[in-house]
């Protein structure tokens, strides 16, 4: 029997607000990795960046985390993680990966990671005493299992930002693609294969970089959503209804003074 490598996908970003494409990225990456026959994606994490990241029009992490949590209500295997937003200063992505890898290496955190609806299961522990686990995905929760591999999930634009002078340290890029690995979803305006070809570090680690071609192209971006909201245009079917309701309720992205319904 061939064994597959267990993988957890980590997406870092502003999620300002979270769009349907942020959610789609996880599905696309999972399908792609499963098709290789080598990987078993057991969980996904969305980690909103902290407020001091300082991006233009960045809404507070309180609101962004609340919106990600609402967007993920129907997601079975992806969850929000607020650790990044709770730090005292902005964390480089490599350090965010290190944190989550440490969490994964601690087996007792595994049950909390797997989001599937818990159904209490009985099994015998090493001392042959019956214990109840809170984990449905037995394979993911077995204590004596191979380590779980964390991979960074991103779009083509984030990959290409590796070339922005002073933005990413070479050692961090080396560690991200070398130790962890990258799953990159193609995005209009980026050419990840060419970008890898032009980078010595990325070419060296190209076996650890998975490029996923999004054939059902969807050029939604948070910038376009914020623009539409400002203009009182509908964003229905581009963003989860629960997120639209939240935006309206809190008057985010210039919706505060609008009278009519955005839904
Ligand atoms: N349409 C898309 N296709 C592929 N990747 C995407 C898409 N939208 C977002 N991503 C990826 O999601 C992650 C988080 O991105 P981010 O929060 O910046 O979203 P965004 O839509 O690019 O927002 P903004 O317009 O504010 O930059 C990044 O890795 C980004 O590349
Ligand atoms: N040096 C680094 O680790 C580095 C540099 C720039 C952006 N990032 C991260 O990439 C993500 C980019 O998000 P945006 O595309 O929304 O700007 C954020 O999570 C941010 O923290 C990391
Ligand atoms: Zn972006």
mmCIF file of C-alpha atoms in Angstrom, residues 87-208:
data_model
loop_
_atom_site.group_PDB
_atom_site.id
_atom_site.type_symbol
_atom_site.label_atom_id
_atom_site.label_comp_id
_atom_site.label_asym_id
_atom_site.label_seq_id
_atom_site.Cartn_x
_atom_site.Cartn_y
_atom_site.Cartn_z
ATOM 1 C CA UNK A 87 1.162 39.245 18.001
ATOM 2 C CA UNK A 88 2.757 42.511 19.080
ATOM 3 C CA UNK A 89 4.122 43.284 15.627
ATOM 4 C CA UNK A 90 3.808 42.080 12.030
ATOM 5 C CA UNK A 91 5.269 38.586 11.515
ATOM 6 C CA UNK A 92 7.177 37.497 8.435
ATOM 7 C CA UNK A 93 5.410 34.639 6.691
ATOM 8 C CA UNK A 94 8.282 32.260 7.409
ATOM 9 C CA UNK A 95 7.741 32.826 11.160
ATOM 10 C CA UNK A 96 4.022 32.219 10.733
ATOM 11 C CA UNK A 97 4.835 28.900 9.031
ATOM 12 C CA UNK A 98 7.289 28.049 11.838
ATOM 13 C CA UNK A 99 4.587 28.710 14.424
ATOM 14 C CA UNK A 100 2.042 26.504 12.687
ATOM 15 C CA UNK A 101 4.577 23.742 12.085
ATOM 16 C CA UNK A 102 5.328 23.718 15.817
ATOM 17 C CA UNK A 103 1.634 23.429 16.518
ATOM 18 C CA UNK A 104 1.384 20.503 14.098
ATOM 19 C CA UNK A 105 4.422 18.789 15.580
ATOM 20 C CA UNK A 106 2.616 18.811 18.904
ATOM 21 C CA UNK A 107 0.256 15.906 18.303
ATOM 22 C CA UNK A 108 -2.180 17.014 20.975
ATOM 23 C CA UNK A 109 -3.057 20.017 18.786
ATOM 24 C CA UNK A 110 -4.105 17.792 15.908
ATOM 25 C CA UNK A 111 -7.677 17.213 16.994
ATOM 26 C CA UNK A 112 -8.231 20.961 17.255
ATOM 27 C CA UNK A 113 -6.854 21.409 13.761
ATOM 28 C CA UNK A 114 -9.150 19.009 11.960
ATOM 29 C CA UNK A 115 -12.400 20.887 11.565
ATOM 30 C CA UNK A 116 -14.770 18.010 10.736
ATOM 31 C CA UNK A 117 -17.816 17.870 13.011
ATOM 32 C CA UNK A 118 -16.578 16.005 16.052
ATOM 33 C CA UNK A 119 -18.119 12.652 16.757
ATOM 34 C CA UNK A 120 -16.712 11.148 19.869
ATOM 35 C CA UNK A 121 -14.893 7.935 19.062
ATOM 36 C CA UNK A 122 -13.654 5.269 21.393
ATOM 37 C CA UNK A 123 -10.321 3.594 20.982
ATOM 38 C CA UNK A 124 -7.700 1.934 23.174
ATOM 39 C CA UNK A 125 -4.640 3.983 24.086
ATOM 40 C CA UNK A 126 -1.125 2.590 24.598
ATOM 41 C CA UNK A 127 -1.969 1.495 28.142
ATOM 42 C CA UNK A 128 -4.966 -0.286 26.662
ATOM 43 C CA UNK A 129 -7.360 2.064 28.414
ATOM 44 C CA UNK A 130 -10.332 3.301 26.515
ATOM 45 C CA UNK A 131 -10.051 6.957 25.577
ATOM 46 C CA UNK A 132 -12.496 9.185 23.733
ATOM 47 C CA UNK A 133 -11.121 11.330 20.959
ATOM 48 C CA UNK A 134 -12.855 14.318 19.479
ATOM 49 C CA UNK A 135 -11.575 13.623 16.018
ATOM 50 C CA UNK A 136 -13.456 12.183 13.070
ATOM 51 C CA UNK A 137 -10.439 11.908 10.828
ATOM 52 C CA UNK A 138 -8.867 8.940 12.582
ATOM 53 C CA UNK A 139 -5.840 8.830 10.296
ATOM 54 C CA UNK A 140 -5.065 12.484 11.015
ATOM 55 C CA UNK A 141 -5.416 12.057 14.748
ATOM 56 C CA UNK A 142 -3.480 8.850 15.343
ATOM 57 C CA UNK A 143 -0.652 9.671 17.716
ATOM 58 C CA UNK A 144 1.889 7.342 16.092
ATOM 59 C CA UNK A 145 1.736 8.866 12.604
ATOM 60 C CA UNK A 146 4.165 10.423 10.158
ATOM 61 C CA UNK A 147 4.682 14.179 10.582
ATOM 62 C CA UNK A 148 2.287 16.511 8.842
ATOM 63 C CA UNK A 149 3.734 18.808 6.207
ATOM 64 C CA UNK A 150 2.706 22.433 6.162
ATOM 65 C CA UNK A 151 2.559 24.184 2.789
ATOM 66 C CA UNK A 152 2.014 27.828 1.974
ATOM 67 C CA UNK A 153 -0.990 28.401 -0.265
ATOM 68 C CA UNK A 154 -0.940 31.571 -2.354
ATOM 69 C CA UNK A 155 -1.869 33.188 -5.635
ATOM 70 C CA UNK A 156 0.539 33.988 -8.460
ATOM 71 C CA UNK A 157 0.813 37.636 -7.402
ATOM 72 C CA UNK A 158 2.094 36.721 -3.946
ATOM 73 C CA UNK A 159 4.712 34.432 -5.484
ATOM 74 C CA UNK A 160 5.817 37.236 -7.792
ATOM 75 C CA UNK A 161 6.102 39.617 -4.832
ATOM 76 C CA UNK A 162 9.183 37.560 -3.859
ATOM 77 C CA UNK A 163 11.007 39.680 -6.458
ATOM 78 C CA UNK A 164 10.023 43.039 -4.929
ATOM 79 C CA UNK A 165 13.310 44.463 -3.626
ATOM 80 C CA UNK A 166 13.518 44.389 0.195
ATOM 81 C CA UNK A 167 10.144 42.701 0.675
ATOM 82 C CA UNK A 168 11.241 39.106 1.308
ATOM 83 C CA UNK A 169 14.592 37.912 2.720
ATOM 84 C CA UNK A 170 16.319 35.317 0.524
ATOM 85 C CA UNK A 171 16.756 33.026 3.583
ATOM 86 C CA UNK A 172 13.006 33.211 4.153
ATOM 87 C CA UNK A 173 12.205 32.329 0.546
ATOM 88 C CA UNK A 174 14.696 29.458 0.741
ATOM 89 C CA UNK A 175 13.043 28.175 3.933
ATOM 90 C CA UNK A 176 9.489 28.642 2.633
ATOM 91 C CA UNK A 177 10.045 26.734 -0.596
ATOM 92 C CA UNK A 178 12.762 24.396 0.696
ATOM 93 C CA UNK A 179 11.439 23.274 4.059
ATOM 94 C CA UNK A 180 7.698 23.814 3.610
ATOM 95 C CA UNK A 181 6.715 24.037 -0.029
ATOM 96 C CA UNK A 182 4.332 26.206 -1.942
ATOM 97 C CA UNK A 183 1.030 25.690 -3.704
ATOM 98 C CA UNK A 184 0.446 28.575 -6.091
ATOM 99 C CA UNK A 185 -2.844 29.259 -7.874
ATOM 100 C CA UNK A 186 -2.492 31.012 -11.231
ATOM 101 C CA UNK A 187 -3.915 34.506 -11.394
ATOM 102 C CA UNK A 188 -4.459 36.889 -14.251
ATOM 103 C CA UNK A 189 -1.385 39.060 -14.721
ATOM 104 C CA UNK A 190 1.095 36.583 -13.240
ATOM 105 C CA UNK A 191 3.139 33.856 -14.886
ATOM 106 C CA UNK A 192 4.410 31.624 -12.059
ATOM 107 C CA UNK A 193 6.236 29.158 -14.339
ATOM 108 C CA UNK A 194 8.242 31.926 -15.980
ATOM 109 C CA UNK A 195 8.824 33.522 -12.585
ATOM 110 C CA UNK A 196 10.263 30.264 -11.223
ATOM 111 C CA UNK A 197 12.465 29.903 -14.301
ATOM 112 C CA UNK A 198 13.882 33.384 -13.701
ATOM 113 C CA UNK A 199 14.682 32.737 -10.021
ATOM 114 C CA UNK A 200 17.665 30.581 -9.021
ATOM 115 C CA UNK A 201 16.264 29.855 -5.539
ATOM 116 C CA UNK A 202 12.847 28.858 -6.861
ATOM 117 C CA UNK A 203 14.307 26.757 -9.673
ATOM 118 C CA UNK A 204 16.437 24.890 -7.132
ATOM 119 C CA UNK A 205 13.296 24.036 -5.181
ATOM 120 C CA UNK A 206 10.837 23.676 -8.037
ATOM 121 C CA UNK A 207 9.936 20.115 -7.037
ATOM 122 C CA UNK A 208 8.462 21.629 -3.888
#
